[in-house]
Short mmCIF file of C-alpha atoms in Angstrom, two decimals:
data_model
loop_
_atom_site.label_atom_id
_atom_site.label_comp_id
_atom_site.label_asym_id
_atom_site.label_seq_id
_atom_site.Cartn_x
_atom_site.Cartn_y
_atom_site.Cartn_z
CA UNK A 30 36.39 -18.33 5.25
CA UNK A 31 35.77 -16.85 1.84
CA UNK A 32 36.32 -12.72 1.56
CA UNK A 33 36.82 -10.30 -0.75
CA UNK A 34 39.20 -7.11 -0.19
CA UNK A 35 38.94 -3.87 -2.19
CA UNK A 36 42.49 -1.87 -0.69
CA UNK A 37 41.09 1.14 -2.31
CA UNK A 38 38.01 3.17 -1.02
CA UNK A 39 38.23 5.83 -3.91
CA UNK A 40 40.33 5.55 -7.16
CA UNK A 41 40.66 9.26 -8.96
CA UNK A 42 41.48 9.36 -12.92
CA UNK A 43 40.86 11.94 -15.67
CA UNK A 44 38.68 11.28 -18.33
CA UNK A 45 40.02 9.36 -21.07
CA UNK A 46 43.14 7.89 -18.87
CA UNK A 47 43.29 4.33 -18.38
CA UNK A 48 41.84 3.00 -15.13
CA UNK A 49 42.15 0.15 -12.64
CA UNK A 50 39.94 -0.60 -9.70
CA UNK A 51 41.32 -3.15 -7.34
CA UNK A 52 39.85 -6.91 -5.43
CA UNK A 53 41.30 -9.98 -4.45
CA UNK A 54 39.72 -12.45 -3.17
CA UNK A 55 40.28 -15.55 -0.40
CA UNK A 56 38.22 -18.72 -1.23
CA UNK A 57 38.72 -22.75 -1.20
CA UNK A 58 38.31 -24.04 -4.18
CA UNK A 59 37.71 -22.24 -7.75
CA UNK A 60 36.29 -18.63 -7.09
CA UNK A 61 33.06 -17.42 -8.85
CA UNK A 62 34.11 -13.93 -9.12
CA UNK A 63 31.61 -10.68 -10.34
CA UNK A 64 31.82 -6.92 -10.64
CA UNK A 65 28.79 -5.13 -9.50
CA UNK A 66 28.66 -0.87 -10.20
CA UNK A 67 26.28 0.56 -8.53
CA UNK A 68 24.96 4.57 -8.97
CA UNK A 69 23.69 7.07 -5.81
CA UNK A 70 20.37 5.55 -4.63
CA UNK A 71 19.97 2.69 -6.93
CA UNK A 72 20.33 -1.13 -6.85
CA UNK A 73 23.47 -2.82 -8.39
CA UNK A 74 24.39 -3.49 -11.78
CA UNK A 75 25.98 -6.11 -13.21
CA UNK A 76 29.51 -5.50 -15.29
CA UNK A 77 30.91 -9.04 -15.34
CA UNK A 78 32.10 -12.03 -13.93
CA UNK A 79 34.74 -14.98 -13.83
CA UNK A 80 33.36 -18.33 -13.75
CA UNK A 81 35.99 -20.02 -16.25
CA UNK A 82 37.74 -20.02 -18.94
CA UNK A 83 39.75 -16.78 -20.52
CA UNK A 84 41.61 -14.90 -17.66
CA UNK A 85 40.68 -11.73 -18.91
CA UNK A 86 37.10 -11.59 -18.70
CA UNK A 87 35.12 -8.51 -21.03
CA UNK A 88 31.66 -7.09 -19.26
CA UNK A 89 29.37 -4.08 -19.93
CA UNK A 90 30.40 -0.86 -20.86
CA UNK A 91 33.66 -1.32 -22.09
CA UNK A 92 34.92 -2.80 -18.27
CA UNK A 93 37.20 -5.76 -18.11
CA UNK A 94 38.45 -7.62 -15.77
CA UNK A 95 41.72 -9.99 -15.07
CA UNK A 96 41.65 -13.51 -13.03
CA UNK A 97 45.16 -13.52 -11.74
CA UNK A 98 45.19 -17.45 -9.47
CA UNK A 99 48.73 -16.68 -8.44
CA UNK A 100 48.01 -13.36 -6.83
CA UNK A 101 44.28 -13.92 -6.11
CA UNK A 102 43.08 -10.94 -8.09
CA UNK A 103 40.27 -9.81 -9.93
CA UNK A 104 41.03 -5.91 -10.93
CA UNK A 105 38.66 -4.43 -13.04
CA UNK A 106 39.94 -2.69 -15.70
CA UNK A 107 38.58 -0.20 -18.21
CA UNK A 108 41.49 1.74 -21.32
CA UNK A 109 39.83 5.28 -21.06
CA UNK A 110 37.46 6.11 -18.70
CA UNK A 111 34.61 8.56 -18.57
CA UNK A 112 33.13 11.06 -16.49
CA UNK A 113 29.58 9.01 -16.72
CA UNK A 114 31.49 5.87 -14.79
CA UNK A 115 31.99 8.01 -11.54
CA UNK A 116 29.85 5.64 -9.29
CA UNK A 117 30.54 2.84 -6.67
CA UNK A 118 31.78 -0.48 -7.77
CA UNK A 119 31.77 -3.74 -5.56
CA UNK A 120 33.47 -6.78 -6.18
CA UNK A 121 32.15 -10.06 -5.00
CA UNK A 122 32.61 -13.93 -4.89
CA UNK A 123 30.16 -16.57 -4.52
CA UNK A 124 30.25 -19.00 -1.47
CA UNK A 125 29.59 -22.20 -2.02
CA UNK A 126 26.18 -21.88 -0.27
CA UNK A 127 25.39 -19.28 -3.21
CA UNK A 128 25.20 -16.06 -1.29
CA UNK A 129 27.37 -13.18 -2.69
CA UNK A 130 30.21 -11.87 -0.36
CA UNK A 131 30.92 -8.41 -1.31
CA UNK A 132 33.87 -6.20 -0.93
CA UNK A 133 33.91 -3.22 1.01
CA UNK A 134 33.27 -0.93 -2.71
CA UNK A 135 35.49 0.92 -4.36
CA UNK A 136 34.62 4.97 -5.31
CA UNK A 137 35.71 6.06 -8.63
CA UNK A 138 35.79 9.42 -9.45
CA UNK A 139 36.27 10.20 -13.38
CA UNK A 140 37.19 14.19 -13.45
CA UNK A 141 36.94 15.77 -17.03
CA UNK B 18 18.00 -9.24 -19.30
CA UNK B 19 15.87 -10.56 -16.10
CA UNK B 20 14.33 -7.96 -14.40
CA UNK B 21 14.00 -7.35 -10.19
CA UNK B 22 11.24 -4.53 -8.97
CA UNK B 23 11.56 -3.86 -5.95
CA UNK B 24 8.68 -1.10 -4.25
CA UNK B 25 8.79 0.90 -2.55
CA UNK B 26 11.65 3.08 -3.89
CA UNK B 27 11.66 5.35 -1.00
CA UNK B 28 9.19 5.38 2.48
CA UNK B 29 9.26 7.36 5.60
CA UNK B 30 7.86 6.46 8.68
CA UNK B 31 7.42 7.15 12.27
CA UNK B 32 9.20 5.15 15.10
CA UNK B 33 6.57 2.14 16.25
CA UNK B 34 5.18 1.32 12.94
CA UNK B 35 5.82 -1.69 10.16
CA UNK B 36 6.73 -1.28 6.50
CA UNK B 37 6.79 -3.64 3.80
CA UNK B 38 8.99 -3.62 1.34
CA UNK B 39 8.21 -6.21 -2.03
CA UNK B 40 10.58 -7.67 -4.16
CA UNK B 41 9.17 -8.84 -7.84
CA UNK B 42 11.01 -10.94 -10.48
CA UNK B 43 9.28 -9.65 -13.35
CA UNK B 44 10.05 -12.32 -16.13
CA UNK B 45 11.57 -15.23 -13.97
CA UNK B 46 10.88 -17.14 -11.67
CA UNK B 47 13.09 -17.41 -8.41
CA UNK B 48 13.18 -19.97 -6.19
CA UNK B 49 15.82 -18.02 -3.95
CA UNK B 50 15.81 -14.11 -3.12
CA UNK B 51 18.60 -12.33 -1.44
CA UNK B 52 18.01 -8.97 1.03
CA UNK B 53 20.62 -6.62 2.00
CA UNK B 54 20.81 -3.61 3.99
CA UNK B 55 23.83 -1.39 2.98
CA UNK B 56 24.43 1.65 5.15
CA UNK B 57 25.65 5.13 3.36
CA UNK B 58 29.29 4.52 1.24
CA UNK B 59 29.28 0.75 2.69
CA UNK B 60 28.97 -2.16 1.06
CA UNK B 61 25.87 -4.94 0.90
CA UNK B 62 25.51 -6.75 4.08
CA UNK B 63 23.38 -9.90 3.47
CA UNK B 64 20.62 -10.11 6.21
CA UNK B 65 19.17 -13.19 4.97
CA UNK B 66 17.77 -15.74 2.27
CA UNK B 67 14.45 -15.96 1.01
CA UNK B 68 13.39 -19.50 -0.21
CA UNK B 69 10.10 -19.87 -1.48
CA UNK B 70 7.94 -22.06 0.28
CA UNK B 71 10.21 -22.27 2.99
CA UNK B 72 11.54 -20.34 6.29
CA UNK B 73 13.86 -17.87 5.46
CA UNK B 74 17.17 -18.24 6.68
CA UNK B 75 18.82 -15.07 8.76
CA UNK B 76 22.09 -14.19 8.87
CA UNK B 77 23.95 -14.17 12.29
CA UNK B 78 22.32 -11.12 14.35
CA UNK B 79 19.57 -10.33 12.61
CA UNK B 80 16.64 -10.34 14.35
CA UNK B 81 14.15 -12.66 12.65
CA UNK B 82 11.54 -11.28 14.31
CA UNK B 83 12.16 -8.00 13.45
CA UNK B 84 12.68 -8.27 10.37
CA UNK B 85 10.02 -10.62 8.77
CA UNK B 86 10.66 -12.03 4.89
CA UNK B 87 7.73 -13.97 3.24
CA UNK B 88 8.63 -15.86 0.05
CA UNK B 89 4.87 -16.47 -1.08
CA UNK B 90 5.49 -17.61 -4.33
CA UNK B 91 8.04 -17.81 -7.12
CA UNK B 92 8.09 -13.87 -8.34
CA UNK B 93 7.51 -12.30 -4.75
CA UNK B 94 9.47 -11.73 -2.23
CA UNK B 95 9.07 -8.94 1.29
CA UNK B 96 10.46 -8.13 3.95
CA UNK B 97 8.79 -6.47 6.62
CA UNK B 98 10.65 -4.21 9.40
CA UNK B 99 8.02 -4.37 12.39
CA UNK B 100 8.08 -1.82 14.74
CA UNK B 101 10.57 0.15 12.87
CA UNK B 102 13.15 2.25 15.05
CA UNK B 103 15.55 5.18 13.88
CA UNK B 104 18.12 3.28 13.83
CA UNK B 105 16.29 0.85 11.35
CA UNK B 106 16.75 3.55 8.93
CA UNK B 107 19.23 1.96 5.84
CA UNK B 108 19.26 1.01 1.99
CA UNK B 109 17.65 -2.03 1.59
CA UNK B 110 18.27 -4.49 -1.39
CA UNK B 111 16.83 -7.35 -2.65
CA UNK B 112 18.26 -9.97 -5.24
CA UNK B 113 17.54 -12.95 -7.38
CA UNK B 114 18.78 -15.73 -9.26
CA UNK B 115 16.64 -16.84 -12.30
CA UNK B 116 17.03 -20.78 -12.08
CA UNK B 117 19.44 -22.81 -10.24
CA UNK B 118 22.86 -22.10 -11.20
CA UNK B 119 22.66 -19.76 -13.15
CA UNK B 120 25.54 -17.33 -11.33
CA UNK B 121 24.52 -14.52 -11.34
CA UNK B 122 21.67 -12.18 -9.42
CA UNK B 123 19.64 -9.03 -10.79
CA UNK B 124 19.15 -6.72 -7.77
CA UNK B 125 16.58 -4.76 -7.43
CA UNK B 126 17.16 -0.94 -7.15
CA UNK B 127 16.45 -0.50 -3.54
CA UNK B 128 14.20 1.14 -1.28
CA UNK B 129 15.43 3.73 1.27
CA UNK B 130 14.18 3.92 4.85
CA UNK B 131 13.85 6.81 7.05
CA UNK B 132 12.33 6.18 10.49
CA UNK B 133 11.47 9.28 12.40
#
């Protein structure tokens, strides 16, 4: 069965620190992998997403993310965060039936 | 980009009665819609798959005939929660794909539900 994982419910970083927010993934066959952020009481957002080609994938808003087969990861990734992307980010993979399986979200919390 | 409305934003309601929530793809057409419910701090639970034309197809325990989509045409999507309970209240999300492989959805930026 296909699943995503995201080990961390909140991530905490100061503004202007590097941060990481953390998904793998279980699927047969080559993953379609996104990132989804998604603000109090609104509808998601798109960041990015790993279809193929370049492991290290760039998306909206500076965010980046890293296709790592061997470990079945897809960490977003962002070199100085800022206060304005404390929200809730999801990670998700495509089934082959085209619905979205999403992880359980991720918190991040950017202090100043 | 595309562009999902989804209306309305916000309803309350009291315990016996239906609401309608519509989901619009504003410049694109979209043969397949996705709704979700998402509880407080959870993530997206798909509750089914809106094809256009076609029956909807539910996910495992949800009620279909509680929860009533319509996929009228190719911009329009609703769902309907008939005789809408307490614990009915949730996020609810709607998504679409423009065009057939295409990857990626546009959500739409929910509509919250409070049952009284």
């Amino acid at each position: 069965a296909q699943s995503v994982a995201q080990p961390e419910d909140q991530v905490n970083v100061a503004e202007g620190n590097p941060l990481t927010v953390k998904c793998t993934y279980s699927v047969s066959g080559n993953p379609y992998l996104f990132w989804y952020v998604q603000y109090p009481n609104r509808g998601l957002q798109f960041l990015l997403k790993y279809i193929t080609g370049d492991n290290l994938v760039k998306g909206s808003y500076g965010f980046e993310a890293e296709f790592n087969k061997s470990q079945t990861s897809f960490h977003l990734k962002k070199p100085s965060a800022l206060v304005s992307d404390s929200a809730l980010y999801f990670c998700a993979v495509r089934s082959n039936t085209g619905k979205l399986i999403f992880g359980q979200g991720t918190t991040l919390q950017v202090k100043p | 980009g595309a562009v999902v409305s989804q209306h309305p934003s916000w309803v309350i309601c009291k315990s016996g009665t239906s609401v309608k929530i519509e989901c619009r793809s504003l410049d694109f057409q979209a043969t397949t819609m996705f709704w979700y419910r998402q509880f407080p701090k959870q993530s997206l639970m798909l509750m089914a798959t809106s094809n256009e034309g076609s029956k909807a197809t539910y996910e495992q325990g949800v009620e279909k005939d509680k929860f009533l989509i319509n996929h009228a045409s190719l911009t329009l999507s609703t769902l309907t929660v008939t005789s809408a309970h307490p614990e009915d209240s949730s996020f609810y999300i709607c998504s679409a794909e423009p065009g057939q492989g295409n990857e990626k959805l546009f959500f739409g930026s929910g509509t919250q539900l409070s049952v009284l």
